[in-house]
Amino acid sequence: MPFDPRDLAPITLLAEIPFVLVASADVPAHNAAETIALAKAKPGALSIGHGGNSTAMHLTAALFMQKTGIAMELVPYRGTAPATVDVLAGHVPFAVLDIPASRQLILEGKLNAIGVSSARRLPSLPDVPTLAESGIAGFESVGWFGLVAPAGTPAEIIGRLNEAFVKALKDPAVVEKIRTLGAEPAPTSPEQFGRFIQDESAKWGKLISEAGIKAN
Protein backbone atom coordinates (compact mmCIF):
# COMPACT_ATOMS: atom_id res chain seq x y z
CA MET A 1 0.00 0.00 0.00
CA PRO A 2 1.23 3.57 -0.68
CA PHE A 3 0.52 4.49 2.96
CA ASP A 4 0.92 3.07 6.45
CA PRO A 5 -2.41 2.03 8.02
CA ARG A 6 -1.03 3.23 11.35
CA ASP A 7 -1.38 6.75 9.96
CA LEU A 8 -5.15 6.30 10.04
CA ALA A 9 -7.54 6.53 12.99
CA PRO A 10 -10.42 4.02 12.78
CA ILE A 11 -13.93 5.40 13.24
CA THR A 12 -16.27 2.55 12.35
CA LEU A 13 -16.71 -0.38 10.04
CA LEU A 14 -19.53 0.55 7.67
CA ALA A 15 -20.55 -2.55 5.75
CA GLU A 16 -19.41 -6.06 4.94
CA ILE A 17 -19.75 -7.60 1.49
CA PRO A 18 -20.35 -11.35 1.65
CA PHE A 19 -19.77 -13.73 -1.23
CA VAL A 20 -21.26 -17.05 -2.25
CA LEU A 21 -19.59 -20.12 -3.70
CA VAL A 22 -21.79 -21.44 -6.50
CA ALA A 23 -21.71 -24.37 -8.89
CA SER A 24 -23.10 -24.76 -12.38
CA ALA A 25 -26.49 -26.47 -12.40
CA ASP A 26 -25.08 -29.63 -14.03
CA VAL A 27 -22.26 -30.09 -11.48
CA PRO A 28 -23.04 -32.97 -9.07
CA ALA A 29 -22.31 -30.90 -5.97
CA HIS A 30 -24.95 -29.11 -3.92
CA ASN A 31 -23.10 -28.46 -0.68
CA ALA A 32 -19.60 -28.06 0.70
CA ALA A 33 -19.09 -31.74 1.51
CA GLU A 34 -20.01 -32.82 -2.02
CA THR A 35 -17.80 -30.10 -3.50
CA ILE A 36 -14.80 -31.19 -1.45
CA ALA A 37 -15.37 -34.86 -2.30
CA LEU A 38 -15.64 -34.05 -6.00
CA ALA A 39 -12.45 -31.97 -5.93
CA LYS A 40 -10.53 -34.71 -4.10
CA ALA A 41 -11.74 -37.28 -6.63
CA LYS A 42 -10.43 -35.06 -9.45
CA PRO A 43 -7.37 -33.29 -8.01
CA GLY A 44 -6.46 -30.23 -10.07
CA ALA A 45 -9.09 -30.95 -12.71
CA LEU A 46 -11.77 -28.56 -11.46
CA SER A 47 -11.73 -24.78 -11.39
CA ILE A 48 -13.21 -21.82 -9.51
CA GLY A 49 -13.89 -18.58 -11.35
CA HIS A 50 -13.61 -15.27 -9.50
CA GLY A 51 -13.79 -11.54 -10.17
CA GLY A 52 -10.09 -10.89 -10.74
CA ASN A 53 -6.58 -11.35 -9.36
CA SER A 54 -6.06 -9.94 -5.85
CA THR A 55 -9.75 -9.23 -5.34
CA ALA A 56 -11.60 -10.32 -2.21
CA MET A 57 -13.33 -13.00 -4.32
CA HIS A 58 -9.92 -14.35 -5.36
CA LEU A 59 -8.82 -14.51 -1.72
CA THR A 60 -12.10 -16.19 -0.76
CA ALA A 61 -11.50 -18.95 -3.31
CA ALA A 62 -7.90 -19.36 -2.12
CA LEU A 63 -9.05 -19.57 1.50
CA PHE A 64 -11.59 -22.25 0.55
CA MET A 65 -8.83 -24.37 -0.98
CA GLN A 66 -6.48 -23.79 1.93
CA LYS A 67 -8.99 -24.74 4.62
CA THR A 68 -10.27 -27.81 2.78
CA GLY A 69 -6.94 -29.08 1.48
CA ILE A 70 -8.18 -29.36 -2.10
CA ALA A 71 -6.47 -28.33 -5.32
CA MET A 72 -8.49 -26.42 -7.92
CA GLU A 73 -7.48 -24.01 -10.65
CA LEU A 74 -8.36 -20.41 -9.84
CA VAL A 75 -9.62 -18.62 -12.95
CA PRO A 76 -9.56 -14.81 -12.86
CA TYR A 77 -12.13 -12.77 -14.78
CA ARG A 78 -12.38 -9.06 -15.44
CA GLY A 79 -15.12 -8.58 -12.88
CA THR A 80 -18.10 -10.51 -11.57
CA ALA A 81 -20.27 -10.33 -14.70
CA PRO A 82 -18.11 -12.50 -17.00
CA ALA A 83 -17.47 -14.97 -14.18
CA THR A 84 -21.23 -15.26 -13.70
CA VAL A 85 -21.79 -15.82 -17.41
CA ASP A 86 -19.21 -18.60 -17.58
CA VAL A 87 -20.34 -20.51 -14.49
CA LEU A 88 -23.94 -20.21 -15.67
CA ALA A 89 -22.92 -21.69 -19.03
CA GLY A 90 -20.85 -24.41 -17.39
CA HIS A 91 -17.51 -23.20 -18.79
CA VAL A 92 -16.20 -23.22 -15.21
CA PRO A 93 -17.82 -25.59 -12.70
CA PHE A 94 -17.57 -23.27 -9.68
CA ALA A 95 -17.31 -19.56 -8.98
CA VAL A 96 -17.15 -17.13 -6.09
CA LEU A 97 -19.69 -14.38 -6.81
CA ASP A 98 -21.23 -11.43 -5.03
CA ILE A 99 -24.85 -11.54 -3.94
CA PRO A 100 -26.37 -9.12 -6.52
CA ALA A 101 -24.87 -11.15 -9.37
CA SER A 102 -25.99 -14.54 -8.06
CA ARG A 103 -29.08 -14.27 -5.86
CA GLN A 104 -31.78 -14.44 -8.54
CA LEU A 105 -29.96 -17.20 -10.43
CA ILE A 106 -29.77 -19.22 -7.20
CA LEU A 107 -33.45 -18.68 -6.42
CA GLU A 108 -34.37 -19.75 -9.96
CA GLY A 109 -32.29 -22.93 -9.64
CA LYS A 110 -29.89 -21.92 -12.42
CA LEU A 111 -26.93 -22.05 -10.03
CA ASN A 112 -26.35 -24.27 -7.01
CA ALA A 113 -25.40 -22.31 -3.90
CA ILE A 114 -22.68 -24.23 -2.05
CA GLY A 115 -22.35 -21.77 0.83
CA VAL A 116 -21.97 -18.13 1.78
CA SER A 117 -18.62 -16.80 2.95
CA SER A 118 -19.86 -14.72 5.89
CA ALA A 119 -19.94 -15.86 9.51
CA ARG A 120 -23.76 -15.68 9.58
CA ARG A 121 -26.46 -16.60 7.11
CA LEU A 122 -27.72 -13.77 4.93
CA PRO A 123 -31.25 -12.32 5.10
CA SER A 124 -31.27 -12.30 1.28
CA LEU A 125 -30.41 -16.04 1.08
CA PRO A 126 -31.66 -17.47 4.38
CA ASP A 127 -31.72 -21.09 3.15
CA VAL A 128 -28.08 -21.08 2.06
CA PRO A 129 -25.74 -22.24 4.86
CA THR A 130 -22.46 -20.57 5.65
CA LEU A 131 -19.32 -22.43 4.68
CA ALA A 132 -18.37 -22.47 8.35
CA GLU A 133 -21.55 -24.25 9.41
CA SER A 134 -21.06 -26.62 6.47
CA GLY A 135 -18.03 -28.09 8.21
CA ILE A 136 -15.21 -25.69 7.24
CA ALA A 137 -14.35 -24.50 10.72
CA GLY A 138 -13.58 -20.83 11.12
CA PHE A 139 -14.30 -19.94 7.51
CA GLU A 140 -15.12 -16.27 7.07
CA SER A 141 -14.32 -13.97 4.17
CA VAL A 142 -15.97 -10.66 3.38
CA GLY A 143 -15.12 -7.51 1.52
CA TRP A 144 -15.68 -4.42 3.62
CA PHE A 145 -15.84 -0.65 3.79
CA GLY A 146 -14.90 1.46 6.78
CA LEU A 147 -14.52 5.07 7.83
CA VAL A 148 -11.19 6.43 9.02
CA ALA A 149 -9.60 9.80 9.82
CA PRO A 150 -6.00 10.96 9.92
CA ALA A 151 -4.06 9.71 12.93
CA GLY A 152 -4.08 12.31 15.68
CA THR A 153 -7.68 13.38 15.10
CA PRO A 154 -9.06 14.36 18.53
CA ALA A 155 -10.91 11.56 20.32
CA GLU A 156 -13.95 13.81 20.74
CA ILE A 157 -14.31 14.18 16.97
CA ILE A 158 -13.77 10.44 16.41
CA GLY A 159 -16.48 9.75 18.97
CA ARG A 160 -18.97 12.18 17.42
CA LEU A 161 -18.41 10.76 13.95
CA ASN A 162 -18.76 7.21 15.24
CA GLU A 163 -22.01 8.03 17.03
CA ALA A 164 -23.50 9.64 13.92
CA PHE A 165 -22.56 6.83 11.54
CA VAL A 166 -23.58 4.03 13.91
CA LYS A 167 -26.97 5.71 14.31
CA ALA A 168 -27.36 6.00 10.53
CA LEU A 169 -26.38 2.37 9.99
CA LYS A 170 -29.23 1.27 12.25
CA ASP A 171 -31.85 3.25 10.34
CA PRO A 172 -34.21 0.75 8.61
CA ALA A 173 -34.15 2.69 5.33
CA VAL A 174 -30.34 2.76 5.31
CA VAL A 175 -30.16 -0.94 6.18
CA GLU A 176 -32.52 -1.78 3.32
CA LYS A 177 -30.52 0.31 0.84
CA ILE A 178 -27.22 -1.26 1.86
CA ARG A 179 -28.68 -4.74 1.49
CA THR A 180 -29.96 -3.98 -2.01
CA LEU A 181 -26.30 -3.31 -2.89
CA GLY A 182 -25.33 -6.79 -1.70
CA ALA A 183 -23.78 -5.71 1.58
CA GLU A 184 -24.62 -5.99 5.27
CA PRO A 185 -24.44 -3.03 7.70
CA ALA A 186 -21.67 -3.56 10.24
CA PRO A 187 -21.34 -0.65 12.68
CA THR A 188 -18.61 -0.94 15.32
CA SER A 189 -16.82 1.11 17.92
CA PRO A 190 -13.49 2.71 16.89
CA GLU A 191 -11.68 0.15 19.07
CA GLN A 192 -13.49 -2.78 17.47
CA PHE A 193 -12.74 -1.46 13.98
CA GLY A 194 -9.07 -1.04 14.87
CA ARG A 195 -8.85 -4.67 16.02
CA PHE A 196 -10.73 -5.76 12.90
CA ILE A 197 -8.19 -4.03 10.63
CA GLN A 198 -5.30 -5.68 12.49
CA ASP A 199 -6.93 -9.11 12.33
CA GLU A 200 -7.73 -8.77 8.61
CA SER A 201 -4.17 -7.67 7.83
CA ALA A 202 -2.67 -10.63 9.67
CA LYS A 203 -5.15 -13.16 8.25
CA TRP A 204 -4.85 -12.19 4.62
CA GLY A 205 -1.14 -11.42 4.78
CA LYS A 206 -0.54 -15.00 5.93
CA LEU A 207 -2.76 -16.48 3.22
CA ILE A 208 -1.24 -14.35 0.46
CA SER A 209 2.26 -15.37 1.53
CA GLU A 210 1.49 -19.08 1.84
CA ALA A 211 -0.48 -19.23 -1.43
CA GLY A 212 2.08 -17.16 -3.34
CA ILE A 213 -0.54 -14.67 -4.52
CA LYS A 214 0.92 -11.65 -6.29
CA ALA A 215 -0.73 -8.30 -6.97
CA ASN A 216 -1.53 -7.32 -10.54
CSV table of C-alpha atoms in Angstrom, one decimal:
chain,number,residue,atom,x,y,z
A,1,MET,CA,0.0,0.0,0.0
A,2,PRO,CA,1.2,3.6,-0.7
A,3,PHE,CA,0.5,4.5,3.0
A,4,ASP,CA,0.9,3.1,6.4
A,5,PRO,CA,-2.4,2.0,8.0
A,6,ARG,CA,-1.0,3.2,11.4
A,7,ASP,CA,-1.4,6.8,10.0
A,8,LEU,CA,-5.2,6.3,10.0
A,9,ALA,CA,-7.5,6.5,13.0
A,10,PRO,CA,-10.4,4.0,12.8
A,11,ILE,CA,-13.9,5.4,13.2
A,12,THR,CA,-16.3,2.6,12.4
A,13,LEU,CA,-16.7,-0.4,10.0
A,14,LEU,CA,-19.5,0.6,7.7
A,15,ALA,CA,-20.6,-2.5,5.8
A,16,GLU,CA,-19.4,-6.1,4.9
A,17,ILE,CA,-19.8,-7.6,1.5
A,18,PRO,CA,-20.3,-11.3,1.6
A,19,PHE,CA,-19.8,-13.7,-1.2
A,20,VAL,CA,-21.3,-17.0,-2.2
A,21,LEU,CA,-19.6,-20.1,-3.7
A,22,VAL,CA,-21.8,-21.4,-6.5
A,23,ALA,CA,-21.7,-24.4,-8.9
A,24,SER,CA,-23.1,-24.8,-12.4
A,25,ALA,CA,-26.5,-26.5,-12.4
A,26,ASP,CA,-25.1,-29.6,-14.0
A,27,VAL,CA,-22.3,-30.1,-11.5
A,28,PRO,CA,-23.0,-33.0,-9.1
A,29,ALA,CA,-22.3,-30.9,-6.0
A,30,HIS,CA,-25.0,-29.1,-3.9
A,31,ASN,CA,-23.1,-28.5,-0.7
A,32,ALA,CA,-19.6,-28.1,0.7
A,33,ALA,CA,-19.1,-31.7,1.5
A,34,GLU,CA,-20.0,-32.8,-2.0
A,35,THR,CA,-17.8,-30.1,-3.5
A,36,ILE,CA,-14.8,-31.2,-1.4
A,37,ALA,CA,-15.4,-34.9,-2.3
A,38,LEU,CA,-15.6,-34.1,-6.0
A,39,ALA,CA,-12.4,-32.0,-5.9
A,40,LYS,CA,-10.5,-34.7,-4.1
A,41,ALA,CA,-11.7,-37.3,-6.6
A,42,LYS,CA,-10.4,-35.1,-9.5
A,43,PRO,CA,-7.4,-33.3,-8.0
A,44,GLY,CA,-6.5,-30.2,-10.1
A,45,ALA,CA,-9.1,-31.0,-12.7
A,46,LEU,CA,-11.8,-28.6,-11.5
A,47,SER,CA,-11.7,-24.8,-11.4
A,48,ILE,CA,-13.2,-21.8,-9.5
A,49,GLY,CA,-13.9,-18.6,-11.3
A,50,HIS,CA,-13.6,-15.3,-9.5
A,51,GLY,CA,-13.8,-11.5,-10.2
A,52,GLY,CA,-10.1,-10.9,-10.7
A,53,ASN,CA,-6.6,-11.3,-9.4
A,54,SER,CA,-6.1,-9.9,-5.9
A,55,THR,CA,-9.8,-9.2,-5.3
A,56,ALA,CA,-11.6,-10.3,-2.2
A,57,MET,CA,-13.3,-13.0,-4.3
A,58,HIS,CA,-9.9,-14.3,-5.4
A,59,LEU,CA,-8.8,-14.5,-1.7
A,60,THR,CA,-12.1,-16.2,-0.8
A,61,ALA,CA,-11.5,-18.9,-3.3
A,62,ALA,CA,-7.9,-19.4,-2.1
A,63,LEU,CA,-9.1,-19.6,1.5
A,64,PHE,CA,-11.6,-22.3,0.5
A,65,MET,CA,-8.8,-24.4,-1.0
A,66,GLN,CA,-6.5,-23.8,1.9
A,67,LYS,CA,-9.0,-24.7,4.6
A,68,THR,CA,-10.3,-27.8,2.8
A,69,GLY,CA,-6.9,-29.1,1.5
A,70,ILE,CA,-8.2,-29.4,-2.1
A,71,ALA,CA,-6.5,-28.3,-5.3
A,72,MET,CA,-8.5,-26.4,-7.9
A,73,GLU,CA,-7.5,-24.0,-10.6
A,74,LEU,CA,-8.4,-20.4,-9.8
A,75,VAL,CA,-9.6,-18.6,-13.0
A,76,PRO,CA,-9.6,-14.8,-12.9
A,77,TYR,CA,-12.1,-12.8,-14.8
A,78,ARG,CA,-12.4,-9.1,-15.4
A,79,GLY,CA,-15.1,-8.6,-12.9
A,80,THR,CA,-18.1,-10.5,-11.6
A,81,ALA,CA,-20.3,-10.3,-14.7
A,82,PRO,CA,-18.1,-12.5,-17.0
A,83,ALA,CA,-17.5,-15.0,-14.2
A,84,THR,CA,-21.2,-15.3,-13.7
A,85,VAL,CA,-21.8,-15.8,-17.4
A,86,ASP,CA,-19.2,-18.6,-17.6
A,87,VAL,CA,-20.3,-20.5,-14.5
A,88,LEU,CA,-23.9,-20.2,-15.7
A,89,ALA,CA,-22.9,-21.7,-19.0
A,90,GLY,CA,-20.8,-24.4,-17.4
A,91,HIS,CA,-17.5,-23.2,-18.8
A,92,VAL,CA,-16.2,-23.2,-15.2
A,93,PRO,CA,-17.8,-25.6,-12.7
A,94,PHE,CA,-17.6,-23.3,-9.7
A,95,ALA,CA,-17.3,-19.6,-9.0
A,96,VAL,CA,-17.2,-17.1,-6.1
A,97,LEU,CA,-19.7,-14.4,-6.8
A,98,ASP,CA,-21.2,-11.4,-5.0
A,99,ILE,CA,-24.8,-11.5,-3.9
A,100,PRO,CA,-26.4,-9.1,-6.5
A,101,ALA,CA,-24.9,-11.2,-9.4
A,102,SER,CA,-26.0,-14.5,-8.1
A,103,ARG,CA,-29.1,-14.3,-5.9
A,104,GLN,CA,-31.8,-14.4,-8.5
A,105,LEU,CA,-30.0,-17.2,-10.4
A,106,ILE,CA,-29.8,-19.2,-7.2
A,107,LEU,CA,-33.4,-18.7,-6.4
A,108,GLU,CA,-34.4,-19.8,-10.0
A,109,GLY,CA,-32.3,-22.9,-9.6
A,110,LYS,CA,-29.9,-21.9,-12.4
A,111,LEU,CA,-26.9,-22.0,-10.0
A,112,ASN,CA,-26.4,-24.3,-7.0
A,113,ALA,CA,-25.4,-22.3,-3.9
A,114,ILE,CA,-22.7,-24.2,-2.1
A,115,GLY,CA,-22.3,-21.8,0.8
A,116,VAL,CA,-22.0,-18.1,1.8
A,117,SER,CA,-18.6,-16.8,2.9
A,118,SER,CA,-19.9,-14.7,5.9
A,119,ALA,CA,-19.9,-15.9,9.5
A,120,ARG,CA,-23.8,-15.7,9.6
A,121,ARG,CA,-26.5,-16.6,7.1
A,122,LEU,CA,-27.7,-13.8,4.9
A,123,PRO,CA,-31.2,-12.3,5.1
A,124,SER,CA,-31.3,-12.3,1.3
A,125,LEU,CA,-30.4,-16.0,1.1
A,126,PRO,CA,-31.7,-17.5,4.4
A,127,ASP,CA,-31.7,-21.1,3.1
A,128,VAL,CA,-28.1,-21.1,2.1
A,129,PRO,CA,-25.7,-22.2,4.9
A,130,THR,CA,-22.5,-20.6,5.7
A,131,LEU,CA,-19.3,-22.4,4.7
A,132,ALA,CA,-18.4,-22.5,8.4
A,133,GLU,CA,-21.5,-24.3,9.4
A,134,SER,CA,-21.1,-26.6,6.5
A,135,GLY,CA,-18.0,-28.1,8.2
A,136,ILE,CA,-15.2,-25.7,7.2
A,137,ALA,CA,-14.3,-24.5,10.7
A,138,GLY,CA,-13.6,-20.8,11.1
A,139,PHE,CA,-14.3,-19.9,7.5
A,140,GLU,CA,-15.1,-16.3,7.1
A,141,SER,CA,-14.3,-14.0,4.2
A,142,VAL,CA,-16.0,-10.7,3.4
A,143,GLY,CA,-15.1,-7.5,1.5
A,144,TRP,CA,-15.7,-4.4,3.6
A,145,PHE,CA,-15.8,-0.6,3.8
A,146,GLY,CA,-14.9,1.5,6.8
A,147,LEU,CA,-14.5,5.1,7.8
A,148,VAL,CA,-11.2,6.4,9.0
A,149,ALA,CA,-9.6,9.8,9.8
A,150,PRO,CA,-6.0,11.0,9.9
A,151,ALA,CA,-4.1,9.7,12.9
A,152,GLY,CA,-4.1,12.3,15.7
A,153,THR,CA,-7.7,13.4,15.1
A,154,PRO,CA,-9.1,14.4,18.5
A,155,ALA,CA,-10.9,11.6,20.3
A,156,GLU,CA,-13.9,13.8,20.7
A,157,ILE,CA,-14.3,14.2,17.0
A,158,ILE,CA,-13.8,10.4,16.4
A,159,GLY,CA,-16.5,9.7,19.0
A,160,ARG,CA,-19.0,12.2,17.4
A,161,LEU,CA,-18.4,10.8,13.9
A,162,ASN,CA,-18.8,7.2,15.2
A,163,GLU,CA,-22.0,8.0,17.0
A,164,ALA,CA,-23.5,9.6,13.9
A,165,PHE,CA,-22.6,6.8,11.5
A,166,VAL,CA,-23.6,4.0,13.9
A,167,LYS,CA,-27.0,5.7,14.3
A,168,ALA,CA,-27.4,6.0,10.5
A,169,LEU,CA,-26.4,2.4,10.0
A,170,LYS,CA,-29.2,1.3,12.3
A,171,ASP,CA,-31.9,3.2,10.3
A,172,PRO,CA,-34.2,0.7,8.6
A,173,ALA,CA,-34.1,2.7,5.3
A,174,VAL,CA,-30.3,2.8,5.3
A,175,VAL,CA,-30.2,-0.9,6.2
A,176,GLU,CA,-32.5,-1.8,3.3
A,177,LYS,CA,-30.5,0.3,0.8
A,178,ILE,CA,-27.2,-1.3,1.9
A,179,ARG,CA,-28.7,-4.7,1.5
A,180,THR,CA,-30.0,-4.0,-2.0
A,181,LEU,CA,-26.3,-3.3,-2.9
A,182,GLY,CA,-25.3,-6.8,-1.7
A,183,ALA,CA,-23.8,-5.7,1.6
A,184,GLU,CA,-24.6,-6.0,5.3
A,185,PRO,CA,-24.4,-3.0,7.7
A,186,ALA,CA,-21.7,-3.6,10.2
A,187,PRO,CA,-21.3,-0.7,12.7
A,188,THR,CA,-18.6,-0.9,15.3
A,189,SER,CA,-16.8,1.1,17.9
A,190,PRO,CA,-13.5,2.7,16.9
A,191,GLU,CA,-11.7,0.2,19.1
A,192,GLN,CA,-13.5,-2.8,17.5
A,193,PHE,CA,-12.7,-1.5,14.0
A,194,GLY,CA,-9.1,-1.0,14.9
A,195,ARG,CA,-8.8,-4.7,16.0
A,196,PHE,CA,-10.7,-5.8,12.9
A,197,ILE,CA,-8.2,-4.0,10.6
A,198,GLN,CA,-5.3,-5.7,12.5
A,199,ASP,CA,-6.9,-9.1,12.3
A,200,GLU,CA,-7.7,-8.8,8.6
A,201,SER,CA,-4.2,-7.7,7.8
A,202,ALA,CA,-2.7,-10.6,9.7
A,203,LYS,CA,-5.2,-13.2,8.3
A,204,TRP,CA,-4.8,-12.2,4.6
A,205,GLY,CA,-1.1,-11.4,4.8
A,206,LYS,CA,-0.5,-15.0,5.9
A,207,LEU,CA,-2.8,-16.5,3.2
A,208,ILE,CA,-1.2,-14.3,0.5
A,209,SER,CA,2.3,-15.4,1.5
A,210,GLU,CA,1.5,-19.1,1.8
A,211,ALA,CA,-0.5,-19.2,-1.4
A,212,GLY,CA,2.1,-17.2,-3.3
A,213,ILE,CA,-0.5,-14.7,-4.5
A,214,LYS,CA,0.9,-11.7,-6.3
A,215,ALA,CA,-0.7,-8.3,-7.0
A,216,ASN,CA,-1.5,-7.3,-10.5
